[in-house]
Coordinates of C-alpha atoms in Angstrom, one line a residue:
Chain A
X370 CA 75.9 60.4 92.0
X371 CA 72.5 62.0 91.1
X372 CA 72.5 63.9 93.7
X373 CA 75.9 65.1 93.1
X374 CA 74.8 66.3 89.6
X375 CA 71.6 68.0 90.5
X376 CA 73.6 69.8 93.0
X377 CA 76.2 71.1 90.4
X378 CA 73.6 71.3 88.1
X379 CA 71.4 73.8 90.7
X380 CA 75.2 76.2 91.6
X381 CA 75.7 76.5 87.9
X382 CA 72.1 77.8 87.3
X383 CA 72.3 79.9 90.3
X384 CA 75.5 81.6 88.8
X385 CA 74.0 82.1 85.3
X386 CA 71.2 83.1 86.9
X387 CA 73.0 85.7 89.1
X388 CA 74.8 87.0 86.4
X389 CA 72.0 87.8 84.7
X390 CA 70.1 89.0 87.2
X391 CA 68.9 92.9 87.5
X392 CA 69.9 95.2 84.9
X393 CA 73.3 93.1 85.0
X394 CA 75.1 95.4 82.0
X395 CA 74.9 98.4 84.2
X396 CA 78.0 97.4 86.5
X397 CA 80.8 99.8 88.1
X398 CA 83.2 99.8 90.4
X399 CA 84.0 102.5 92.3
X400 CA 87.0 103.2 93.9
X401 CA 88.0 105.1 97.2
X402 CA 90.8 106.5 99.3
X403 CA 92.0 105.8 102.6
X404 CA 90.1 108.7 104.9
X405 CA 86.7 109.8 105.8
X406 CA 86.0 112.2 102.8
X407 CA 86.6 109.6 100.5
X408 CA 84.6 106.7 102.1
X409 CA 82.0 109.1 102.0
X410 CA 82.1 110.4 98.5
X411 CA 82.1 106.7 97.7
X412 CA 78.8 106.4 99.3
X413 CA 77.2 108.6 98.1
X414 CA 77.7 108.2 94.5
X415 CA 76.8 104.5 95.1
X416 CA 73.8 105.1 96.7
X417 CA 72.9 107.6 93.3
X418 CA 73.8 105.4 91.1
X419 CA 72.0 102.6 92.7
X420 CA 68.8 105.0 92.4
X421 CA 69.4 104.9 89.1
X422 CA 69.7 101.1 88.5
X423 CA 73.8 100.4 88.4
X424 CA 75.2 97.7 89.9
X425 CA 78.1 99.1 92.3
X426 CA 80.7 97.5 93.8
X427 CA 83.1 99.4 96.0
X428 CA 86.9 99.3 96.3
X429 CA 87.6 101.1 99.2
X430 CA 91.2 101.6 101.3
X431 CA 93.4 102.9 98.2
X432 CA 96.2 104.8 98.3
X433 CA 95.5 107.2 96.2
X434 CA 98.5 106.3 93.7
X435 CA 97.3 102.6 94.1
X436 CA 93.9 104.2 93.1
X437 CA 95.0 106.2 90.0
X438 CA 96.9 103.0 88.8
X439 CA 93.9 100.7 89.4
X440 CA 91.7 103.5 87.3
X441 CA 94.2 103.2 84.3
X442 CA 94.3 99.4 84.5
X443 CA 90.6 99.7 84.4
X444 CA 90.3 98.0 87.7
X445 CA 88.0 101.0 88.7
X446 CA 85.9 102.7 86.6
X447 CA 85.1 105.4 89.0
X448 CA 86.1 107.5 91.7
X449 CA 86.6 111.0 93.2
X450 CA 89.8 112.9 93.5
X451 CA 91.6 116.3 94.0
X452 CA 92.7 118.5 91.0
X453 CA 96.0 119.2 92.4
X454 CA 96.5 115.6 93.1
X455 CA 96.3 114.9 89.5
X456 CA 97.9 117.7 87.8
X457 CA 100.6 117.7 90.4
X458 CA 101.0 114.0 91.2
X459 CA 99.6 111.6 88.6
X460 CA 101.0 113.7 85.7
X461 CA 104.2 115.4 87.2
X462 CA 102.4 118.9 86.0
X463 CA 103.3 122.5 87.8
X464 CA 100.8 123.3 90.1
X465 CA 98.1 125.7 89.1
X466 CA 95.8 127.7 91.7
X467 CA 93.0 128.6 89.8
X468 CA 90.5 125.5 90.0
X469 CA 89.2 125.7 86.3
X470 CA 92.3 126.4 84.3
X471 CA 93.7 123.5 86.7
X472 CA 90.4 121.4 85.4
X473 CA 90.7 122.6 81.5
X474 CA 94.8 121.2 81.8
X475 CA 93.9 117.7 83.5
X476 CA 91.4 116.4 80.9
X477 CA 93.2 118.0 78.0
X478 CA 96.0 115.7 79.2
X479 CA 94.2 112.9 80.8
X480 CA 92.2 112.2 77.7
X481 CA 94.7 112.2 75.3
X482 CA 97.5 110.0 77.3
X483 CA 95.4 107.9 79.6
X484 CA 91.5 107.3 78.5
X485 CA 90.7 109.3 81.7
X486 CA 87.8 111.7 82.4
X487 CA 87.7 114.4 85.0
X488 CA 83.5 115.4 85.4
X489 CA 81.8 117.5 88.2
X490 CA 84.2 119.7 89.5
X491 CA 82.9 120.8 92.7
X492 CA 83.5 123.5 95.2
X493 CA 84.8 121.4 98.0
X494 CA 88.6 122.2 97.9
X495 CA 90.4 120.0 100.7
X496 CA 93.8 121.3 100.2
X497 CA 96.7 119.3 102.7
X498 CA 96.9 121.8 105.8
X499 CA 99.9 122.1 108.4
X500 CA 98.2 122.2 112.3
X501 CA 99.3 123.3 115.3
X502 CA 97.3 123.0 118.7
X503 CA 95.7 126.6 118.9
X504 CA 97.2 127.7 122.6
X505 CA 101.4 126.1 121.3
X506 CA 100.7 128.2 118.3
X507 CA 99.9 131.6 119.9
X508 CA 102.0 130.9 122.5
X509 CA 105.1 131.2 119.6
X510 CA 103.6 133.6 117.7
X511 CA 103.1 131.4 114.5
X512 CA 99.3 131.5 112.4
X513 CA 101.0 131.2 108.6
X514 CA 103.9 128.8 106.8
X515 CA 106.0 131.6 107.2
X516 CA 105.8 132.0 110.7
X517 CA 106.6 128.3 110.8
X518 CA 109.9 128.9 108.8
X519 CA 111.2 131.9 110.2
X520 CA 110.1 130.1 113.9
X521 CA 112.1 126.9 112.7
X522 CA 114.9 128.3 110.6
X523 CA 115.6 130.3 114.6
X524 CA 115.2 127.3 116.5
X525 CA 115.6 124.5 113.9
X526 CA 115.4 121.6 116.8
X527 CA 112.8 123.2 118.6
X528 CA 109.6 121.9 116.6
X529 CA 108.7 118.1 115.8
X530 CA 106.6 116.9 113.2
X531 CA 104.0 114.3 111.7
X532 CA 103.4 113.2 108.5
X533 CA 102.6 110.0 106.4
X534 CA 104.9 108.3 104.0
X535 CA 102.8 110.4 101.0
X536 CA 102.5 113.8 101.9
X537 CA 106.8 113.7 103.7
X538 CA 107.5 112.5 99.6
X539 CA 105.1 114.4 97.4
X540 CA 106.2 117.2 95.2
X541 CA 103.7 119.1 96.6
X542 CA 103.8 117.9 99.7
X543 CA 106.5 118.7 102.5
X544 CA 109.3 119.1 100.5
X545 CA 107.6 121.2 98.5
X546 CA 106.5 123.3 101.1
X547 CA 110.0 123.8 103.0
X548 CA 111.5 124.6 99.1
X549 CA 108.9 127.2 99.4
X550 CA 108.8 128.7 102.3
X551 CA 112.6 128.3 102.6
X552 CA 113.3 126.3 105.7
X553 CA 114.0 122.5 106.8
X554 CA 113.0 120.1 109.3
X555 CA 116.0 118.3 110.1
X556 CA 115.4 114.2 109.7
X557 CA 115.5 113.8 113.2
X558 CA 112.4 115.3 114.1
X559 CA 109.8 114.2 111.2
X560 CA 107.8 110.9 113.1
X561 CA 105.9 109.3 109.8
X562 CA 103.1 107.7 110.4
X563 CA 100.0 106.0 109.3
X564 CA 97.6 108.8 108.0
X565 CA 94.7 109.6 110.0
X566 CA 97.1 109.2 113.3
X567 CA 98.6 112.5 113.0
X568 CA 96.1 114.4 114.6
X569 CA 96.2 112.2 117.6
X570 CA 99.6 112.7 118.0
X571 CA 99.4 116.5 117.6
X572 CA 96.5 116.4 120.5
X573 CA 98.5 114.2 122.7
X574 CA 101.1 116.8 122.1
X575 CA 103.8 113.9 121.2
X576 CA 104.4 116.2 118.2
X577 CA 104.2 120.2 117.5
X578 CA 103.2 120.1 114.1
X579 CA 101.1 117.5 112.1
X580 CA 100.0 117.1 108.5
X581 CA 96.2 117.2 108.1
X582 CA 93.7 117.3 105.2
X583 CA 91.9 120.9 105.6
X584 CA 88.4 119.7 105.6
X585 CA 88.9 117.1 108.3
X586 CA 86.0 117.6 111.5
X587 CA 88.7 117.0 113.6
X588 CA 91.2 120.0 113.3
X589 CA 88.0 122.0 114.9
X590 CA 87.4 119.1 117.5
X591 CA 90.7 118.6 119.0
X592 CA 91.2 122.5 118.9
X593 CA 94.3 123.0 116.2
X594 CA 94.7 125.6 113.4
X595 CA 95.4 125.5 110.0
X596 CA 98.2 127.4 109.4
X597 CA 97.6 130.0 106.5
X598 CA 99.3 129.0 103.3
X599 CA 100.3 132.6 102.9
X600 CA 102.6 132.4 99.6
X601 CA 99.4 130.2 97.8
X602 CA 102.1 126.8 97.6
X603 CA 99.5 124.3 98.0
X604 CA 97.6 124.3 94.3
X605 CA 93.6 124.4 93.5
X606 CA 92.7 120.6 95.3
X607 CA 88.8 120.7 94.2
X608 CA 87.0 117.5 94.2
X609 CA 85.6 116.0 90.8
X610 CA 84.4 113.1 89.8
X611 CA 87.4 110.9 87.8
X612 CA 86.3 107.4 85.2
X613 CA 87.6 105.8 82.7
X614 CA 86.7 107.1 79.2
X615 CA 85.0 103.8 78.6
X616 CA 82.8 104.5 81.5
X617 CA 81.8 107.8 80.4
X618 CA 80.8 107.2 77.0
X619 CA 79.0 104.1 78.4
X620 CA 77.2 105.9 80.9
X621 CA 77.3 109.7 79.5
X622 CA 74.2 109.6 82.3
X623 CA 76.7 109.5 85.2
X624 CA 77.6 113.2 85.1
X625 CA 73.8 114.4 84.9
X626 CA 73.6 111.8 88.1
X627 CA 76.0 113.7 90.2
X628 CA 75.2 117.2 88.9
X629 CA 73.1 118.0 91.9
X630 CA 75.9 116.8 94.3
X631 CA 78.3 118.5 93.0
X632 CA 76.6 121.9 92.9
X633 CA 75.9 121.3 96.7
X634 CA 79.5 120.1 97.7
X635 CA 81.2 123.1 99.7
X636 CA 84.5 122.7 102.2
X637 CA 82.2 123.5 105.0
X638 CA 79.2 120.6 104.0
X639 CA 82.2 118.2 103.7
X640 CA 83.7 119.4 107.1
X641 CA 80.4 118.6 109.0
X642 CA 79.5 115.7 107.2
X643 CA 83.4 114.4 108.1
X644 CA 82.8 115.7 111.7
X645 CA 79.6 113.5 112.4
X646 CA 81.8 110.5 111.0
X647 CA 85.0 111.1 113.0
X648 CA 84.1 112.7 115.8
X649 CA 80.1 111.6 116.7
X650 CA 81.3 108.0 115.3
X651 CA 78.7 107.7 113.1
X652 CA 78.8 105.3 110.3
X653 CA 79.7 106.8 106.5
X654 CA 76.1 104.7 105.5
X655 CA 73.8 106.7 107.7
X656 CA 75.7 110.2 107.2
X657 CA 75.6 110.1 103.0
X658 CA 72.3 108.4 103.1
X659 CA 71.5 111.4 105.6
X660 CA 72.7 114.3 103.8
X661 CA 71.1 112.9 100.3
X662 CA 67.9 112.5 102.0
X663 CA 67.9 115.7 103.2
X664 CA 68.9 117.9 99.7
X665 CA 66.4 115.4 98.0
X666 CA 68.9 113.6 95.9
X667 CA 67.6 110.3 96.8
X668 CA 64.4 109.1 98.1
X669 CA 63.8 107.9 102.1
Chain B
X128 CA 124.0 60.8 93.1
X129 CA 121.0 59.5 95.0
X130 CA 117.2 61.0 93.3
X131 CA 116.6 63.5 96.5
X132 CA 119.9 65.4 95.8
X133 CA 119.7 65.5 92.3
X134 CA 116.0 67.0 93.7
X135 CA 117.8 69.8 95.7
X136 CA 120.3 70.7 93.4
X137 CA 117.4 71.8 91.0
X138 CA 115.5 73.2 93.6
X139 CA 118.8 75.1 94.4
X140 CA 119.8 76.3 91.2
X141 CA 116.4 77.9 90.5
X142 CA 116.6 79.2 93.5
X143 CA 119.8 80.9 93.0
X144 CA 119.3 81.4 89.3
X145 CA 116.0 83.4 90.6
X146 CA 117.8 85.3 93.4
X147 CA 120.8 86.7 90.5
X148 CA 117.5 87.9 87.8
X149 CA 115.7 89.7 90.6
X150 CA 119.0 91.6 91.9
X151 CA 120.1 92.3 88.2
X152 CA 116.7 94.0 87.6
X153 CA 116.5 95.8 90.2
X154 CA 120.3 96.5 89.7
X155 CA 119.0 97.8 86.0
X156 CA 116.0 99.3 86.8
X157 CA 117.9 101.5 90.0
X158 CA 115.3 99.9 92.6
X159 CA 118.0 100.4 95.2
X160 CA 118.5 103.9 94.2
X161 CA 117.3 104.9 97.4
X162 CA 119.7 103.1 99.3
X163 CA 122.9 105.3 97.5
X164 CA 121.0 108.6 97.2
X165 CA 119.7 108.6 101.0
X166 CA 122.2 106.6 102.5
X167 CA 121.7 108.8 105.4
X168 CA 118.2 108.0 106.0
X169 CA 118.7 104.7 105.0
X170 CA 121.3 104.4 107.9
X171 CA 118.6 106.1 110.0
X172 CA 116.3 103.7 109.9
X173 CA 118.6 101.0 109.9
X174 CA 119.5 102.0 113.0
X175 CA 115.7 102.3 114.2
X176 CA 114.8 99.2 112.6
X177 CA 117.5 97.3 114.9
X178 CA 117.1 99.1 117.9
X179 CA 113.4 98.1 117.6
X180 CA 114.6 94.2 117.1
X181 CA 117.4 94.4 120.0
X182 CA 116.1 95.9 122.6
X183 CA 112.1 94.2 122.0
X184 CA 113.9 90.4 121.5
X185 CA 116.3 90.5 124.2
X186 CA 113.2 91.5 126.6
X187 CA 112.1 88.8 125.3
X188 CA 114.8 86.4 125.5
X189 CA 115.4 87.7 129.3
X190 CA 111.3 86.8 130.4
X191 CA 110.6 83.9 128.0
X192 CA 114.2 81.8 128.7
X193 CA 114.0 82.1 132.4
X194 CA 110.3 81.5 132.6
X195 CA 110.5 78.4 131.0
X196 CA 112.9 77.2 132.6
X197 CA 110.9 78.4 136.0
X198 CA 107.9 76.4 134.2
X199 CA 109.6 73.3 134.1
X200 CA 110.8 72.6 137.9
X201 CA 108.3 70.1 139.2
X202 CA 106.9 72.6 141.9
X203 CA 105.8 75.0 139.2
X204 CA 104.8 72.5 136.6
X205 CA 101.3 73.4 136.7
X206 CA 101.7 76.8 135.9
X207 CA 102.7 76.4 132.8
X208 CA 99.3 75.8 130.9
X209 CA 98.4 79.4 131.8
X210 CA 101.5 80.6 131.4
X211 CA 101.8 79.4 127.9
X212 CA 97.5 80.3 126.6
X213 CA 99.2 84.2 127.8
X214 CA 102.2 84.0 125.7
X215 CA 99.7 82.4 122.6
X216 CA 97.6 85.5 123.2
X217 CA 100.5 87.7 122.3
X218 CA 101.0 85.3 118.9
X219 CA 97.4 84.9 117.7
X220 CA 96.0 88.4 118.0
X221 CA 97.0 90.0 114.4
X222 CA 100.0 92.1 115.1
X223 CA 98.9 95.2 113.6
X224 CA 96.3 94.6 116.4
X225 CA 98.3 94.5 118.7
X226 CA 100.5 97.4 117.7
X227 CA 97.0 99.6 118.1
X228 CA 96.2 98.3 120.9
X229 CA 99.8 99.0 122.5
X230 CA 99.2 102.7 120.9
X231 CA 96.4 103.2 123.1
X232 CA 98.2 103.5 126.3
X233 CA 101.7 104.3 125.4
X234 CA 100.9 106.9 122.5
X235 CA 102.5 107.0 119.2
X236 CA 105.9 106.0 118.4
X237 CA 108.5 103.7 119.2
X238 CA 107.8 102.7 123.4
X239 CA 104.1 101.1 122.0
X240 CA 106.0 99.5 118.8
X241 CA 108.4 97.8 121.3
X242 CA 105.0 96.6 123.5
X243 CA 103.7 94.8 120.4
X244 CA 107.2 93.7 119.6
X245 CA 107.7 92.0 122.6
X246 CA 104.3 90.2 122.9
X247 CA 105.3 89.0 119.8
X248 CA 108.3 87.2 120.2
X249 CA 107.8 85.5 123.9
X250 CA 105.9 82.5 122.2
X251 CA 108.1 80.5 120.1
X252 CA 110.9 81.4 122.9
X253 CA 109.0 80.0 125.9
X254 CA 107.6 76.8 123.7
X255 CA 111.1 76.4 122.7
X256 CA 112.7 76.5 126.3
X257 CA 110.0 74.5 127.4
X258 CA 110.2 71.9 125.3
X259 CA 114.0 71.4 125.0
X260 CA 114.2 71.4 128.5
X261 CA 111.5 68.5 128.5
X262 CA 113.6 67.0 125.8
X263 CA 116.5 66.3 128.2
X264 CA 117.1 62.4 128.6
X265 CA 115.2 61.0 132.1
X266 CA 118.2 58.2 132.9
X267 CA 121.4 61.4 131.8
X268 CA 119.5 63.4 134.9
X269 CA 119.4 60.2 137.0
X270 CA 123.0 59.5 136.6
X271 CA 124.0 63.1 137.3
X272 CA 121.9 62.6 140.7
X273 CA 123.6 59.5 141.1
X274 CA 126.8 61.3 141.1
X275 CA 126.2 63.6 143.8
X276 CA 125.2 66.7 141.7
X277 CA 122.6 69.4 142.8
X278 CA 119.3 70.1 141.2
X279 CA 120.9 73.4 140.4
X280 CA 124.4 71.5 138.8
X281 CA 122.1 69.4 136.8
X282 CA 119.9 72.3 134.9
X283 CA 123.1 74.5 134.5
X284 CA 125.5 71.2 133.1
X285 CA 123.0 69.2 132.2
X286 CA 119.6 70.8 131.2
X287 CA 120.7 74.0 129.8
X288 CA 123.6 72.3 127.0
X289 CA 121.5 69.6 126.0
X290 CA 118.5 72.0 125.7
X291 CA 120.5 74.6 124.3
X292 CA 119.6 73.8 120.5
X293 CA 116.0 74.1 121.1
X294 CA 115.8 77.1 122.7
X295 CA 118.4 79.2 120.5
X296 CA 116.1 77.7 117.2
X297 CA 113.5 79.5 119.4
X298 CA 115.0 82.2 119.5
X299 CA 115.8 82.3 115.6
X300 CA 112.6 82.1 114.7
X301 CA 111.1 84.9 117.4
X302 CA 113.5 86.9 115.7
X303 CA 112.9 86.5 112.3
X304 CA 109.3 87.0 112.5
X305 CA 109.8 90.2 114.7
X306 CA 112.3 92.0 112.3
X307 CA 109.5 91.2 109.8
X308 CA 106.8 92.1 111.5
X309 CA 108.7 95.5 112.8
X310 CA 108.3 96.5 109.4
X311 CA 104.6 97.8 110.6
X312 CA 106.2 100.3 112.9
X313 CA 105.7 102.7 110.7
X314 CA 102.0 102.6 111.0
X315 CA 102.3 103.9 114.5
X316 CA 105.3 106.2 113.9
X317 CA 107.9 103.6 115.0
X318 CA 110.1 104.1 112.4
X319 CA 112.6 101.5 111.0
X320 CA 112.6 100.2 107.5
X321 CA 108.7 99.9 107.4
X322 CA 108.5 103.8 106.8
X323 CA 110.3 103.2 102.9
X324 CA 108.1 100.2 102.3
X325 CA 104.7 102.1 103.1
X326 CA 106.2 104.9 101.1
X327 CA 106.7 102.7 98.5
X328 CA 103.4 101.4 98.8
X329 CA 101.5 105.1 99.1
X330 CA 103.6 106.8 96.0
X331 CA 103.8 103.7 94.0
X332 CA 107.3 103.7 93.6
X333 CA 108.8 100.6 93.8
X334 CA 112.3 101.8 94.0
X335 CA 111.7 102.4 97.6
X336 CA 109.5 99.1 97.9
X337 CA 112.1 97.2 97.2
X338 CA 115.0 98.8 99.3
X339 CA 112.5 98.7 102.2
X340 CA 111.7 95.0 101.8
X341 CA 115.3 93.9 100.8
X342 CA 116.7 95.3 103.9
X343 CA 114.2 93.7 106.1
X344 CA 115.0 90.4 104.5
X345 CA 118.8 90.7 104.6
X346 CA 118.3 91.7 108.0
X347 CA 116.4 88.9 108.7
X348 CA 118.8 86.2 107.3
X349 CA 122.2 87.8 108.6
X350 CA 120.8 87.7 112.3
X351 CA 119.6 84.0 111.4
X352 CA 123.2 83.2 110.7
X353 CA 124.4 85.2 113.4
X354 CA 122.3 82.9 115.8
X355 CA 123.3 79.9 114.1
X356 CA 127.1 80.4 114.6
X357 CA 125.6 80.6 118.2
X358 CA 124.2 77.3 118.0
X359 CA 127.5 75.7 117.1
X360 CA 129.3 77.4 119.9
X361 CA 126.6 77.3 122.6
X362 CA 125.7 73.4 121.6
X363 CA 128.3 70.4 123.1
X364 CA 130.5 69.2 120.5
X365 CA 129.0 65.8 121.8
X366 CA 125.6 67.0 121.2
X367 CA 126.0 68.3 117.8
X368 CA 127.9 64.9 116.8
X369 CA 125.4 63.2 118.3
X370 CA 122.5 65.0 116.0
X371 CA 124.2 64.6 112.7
X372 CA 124.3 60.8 113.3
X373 CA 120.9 60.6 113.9
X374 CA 119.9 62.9 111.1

């Protein structure tokens, strides 16, 4: 029996202790998409934020309307996101294509409806991107979304496509993009598919044209083109960080924290860092540990 | 009335009572809204959705039901530990592991959605053969060889009736788990009603959440009934009498 209580005894300390332990009130939870990019951006702001004495916990694998959803239920407090995503998507907004004005709309709105935050808008613009293998493109004469339409609207069984379940639904997504450019892919021929599968299916040539996020290390690896977005559809999709209001007037410190990462976050750096990831298989902890080592954002 | 049924009456009005709430608000709140305004697609992957369950469970029927019954002549007998550890292979390895693994060599779409499929639904098939045909009464087969009958006579009147319940409830159950689990299709771009419940899941809209995962489940009990009315014309009337007395 005594032993049974001292044991009890021992787990409860050990939890209060826990608890308490560190700087225990500087806790967040940061949330992150299902891809490379966003497993990364995770990273890296933990690993800051850790440098600066939070407590982080990750929530990683979110759809990103499962994300936004956990960020107004306050399930997250943090994460990174696309402008366009959230003027277009989260708040059912036209799309805008200059970044800033895009910016100025989203936390004019976000503040005021949903107690959320938009900081850091960065330079790294990963836009959704149709591919097509570089040799089948040239060989049918196609390099923009117009191309593509006139191509299909000729031969409208001819091409076969992959897409996941978001981008084959979203406003400004595929439907979005055929209301635009004016052509359809019949039913038939759209395969959807889990997300980062799509560009193994355009490589194994199973399909002609696949859905792809633009800064992705893999459109260069496996030898596709973007095709140019010639009428401007897709809208301004620069990364920012996204919190809660609480969070930010808890932690006003946070946006200083990711000031120098922002500055520094370009398509191309995010295009690398996802090539070393995807294609050298190297783990998200080494590659954002990496590439904050090397701009001196955090120490060895 | 006795204190079990009065038990399952509850249980059963709840149950129903809980089955007419969820319908009427989903009714209310247009959750099957897809299902009228695409009715197109929604036929589309009906169709994919069955195709994937018909052609993945009757491979399965046709390996797992003669294999058993191949496992249970005496010659054979010893085959059938290995045979069986195989087909449990196919059962414990997660099926959304198996449906990547099947992606490896046969690419992306439905041919490696059938693979996993099938791997899937040979277990509770064979173990069900297997079994019923073990089930069969020692002294019936002695009195059929008494009579002059052949080995082959005695599996096909004797073995395969009386086993016959046991291997069709093998069946049921292989093919209830694989219409649910062909719902992960999607993920590999197999198609079928899996591709509304991921959409659902990705855009948060539960409308199509609901008409994916409904269908599935429908599906799912109206070929359990199917193979039930199977039962009770495949199963001796003898047989079936001869259950309900014991039960």
């Amino acid at each position: 029996m005594r032993k049974v209580s001292l044991f009890i005894i021992s787990i409860v300390l050990l939890l209060v202790l826990s608890a308490c332990g560190g700087d225990g009130n500087k806790e967040i939870t940061i949330g992150s998409k299902t891809f490379t990019e966003h497993y990364l951006l995770a990273k890296m702001s933990t690993l800051l934020l850790e440098q600066e004495g939070f407590e982080v916990n990750e929530t990683s694998n979110l759809g990103s309307t499962a994300l936004r959803k956990a960020l107004e239920n306050k399930q997250v407090d943090l994460t990174w996101d696309y402008v366009g995503t959230g003027l277009v998507t989260y708040l059912g907004e036209d799309p805008m294509s200059d970044p800033q004005a895009a910016f100025d709309k989203l936390n004019d709105i976000d503040q005021e409806q949903h107690d959320i935050v938009w900081t850091n808008l960065s330079e790294l613009v990963n836009t959704y991107t149709l591919m097509m293998r570089e040799d089948h493109a040239k060989e049918l004469g196609i390099s923009s979304l117009s191309d593509l339409a006139d191509y299909v609207n000729e031969n409208p069984n001819d091409l076969s496509v992959a897409t996941n379940a978001e981008f084959y639904n979203r406003p400004d997504g595929l439907p979005g993009v055929e209301e635009t450019y004016g052509f359809e892919f019949p039913d038939a021929n759209v395969n959807e598919m889990d997300t980062g599968l799509t560009y193994n299916a355009l490589r194994d040539e199973e399909v002609d044209v696949a859905m792809g996020l633009s800064t992705d290390g893999r459109i260069e690896a496996f030898g596709f083109i973007n095709l140019e977005d010639d009428q401007k559809f897709f809208p301004a999709y620069n990364a920012t960080a996204v919190m809660t209001t609480e969070t930010y007037e808890a932690y006003p410190e946070i946006e200083e924290i990711f000031e120098p990462l922002s500055d520094i976050l370009t398509s191309e750096t995010m295009i690398k860092l996802n090539y070393l990831v995807d294609i050298e298989e190297r783990s998200v902890d080494e590659v954002a540990r990496e590439f904050l080592v090397e701009n001196d954002l955090i120490e060895e | 009335m006795s204190r079990n049924k009065r038990i399952s009456l509850i249980v059963k009005i709840f149950f129903w009572a809980g089955l007419i709430i969820f319908f009427s608000w989903a009714f209310m709140n247009d959750m099957f809204l897809p299902i009228y305004e695409e009715t197109g697609a929604f036929f589309n992957l009906m169709g994919e959705h069955m195709l994937l369950v018909l052609i993945s469970g009757s491979l399965a029927i046709l390996t797992s039901v003669p294999l058993g019954i191949f496992l249970t002549r005496p010659r054979f007998r010893k085959a059938e530990f290995f045979a069986v550890n195989v087909a449990n292979l196919g059962q414990t390895i997660p099926s959304l592991a198996i449906l990547a693994l099947a992606m490896g060599f046969l690419g992306i779409g439905m041919k490696a959605a059938l693979v996993a499929l099938f791997a899937y639904s040979l277990l509770p098939i064979l173990q069900n053969t297997i079994a019923g045909i073990d089930s069969v009464d020692e002294d019936t087969k002695d009195a059929a060889r008494g009579m002059g009958l052949t080995n082959t006579q005695i599996l096909w009147r004797i073995e395969l009736p009386n086993a016959a319940y046991s291997i069709i409830a093998g069946v049921r159950t292989a093919l209830v788990m694989n219409i649910g689990t062909a719902a992960l299709a999607y993920l590999i771009g197999g198609g079928g009603f899996g591709v509304w419940i991921f959409t659902g899941i990705q855009l948060f809209d539960n409308a199509y959440l609901i008409s994916g995962a409904v269908s599935v489940s429908l599906l799912a009990i109206a070929v359990d009934y199917l193979f039930r009315g199977m039962q009770f014309v495949l199963v001796p009337k003898g047989l079936r009498l001869a259950r309900q007395a014991v039960s």
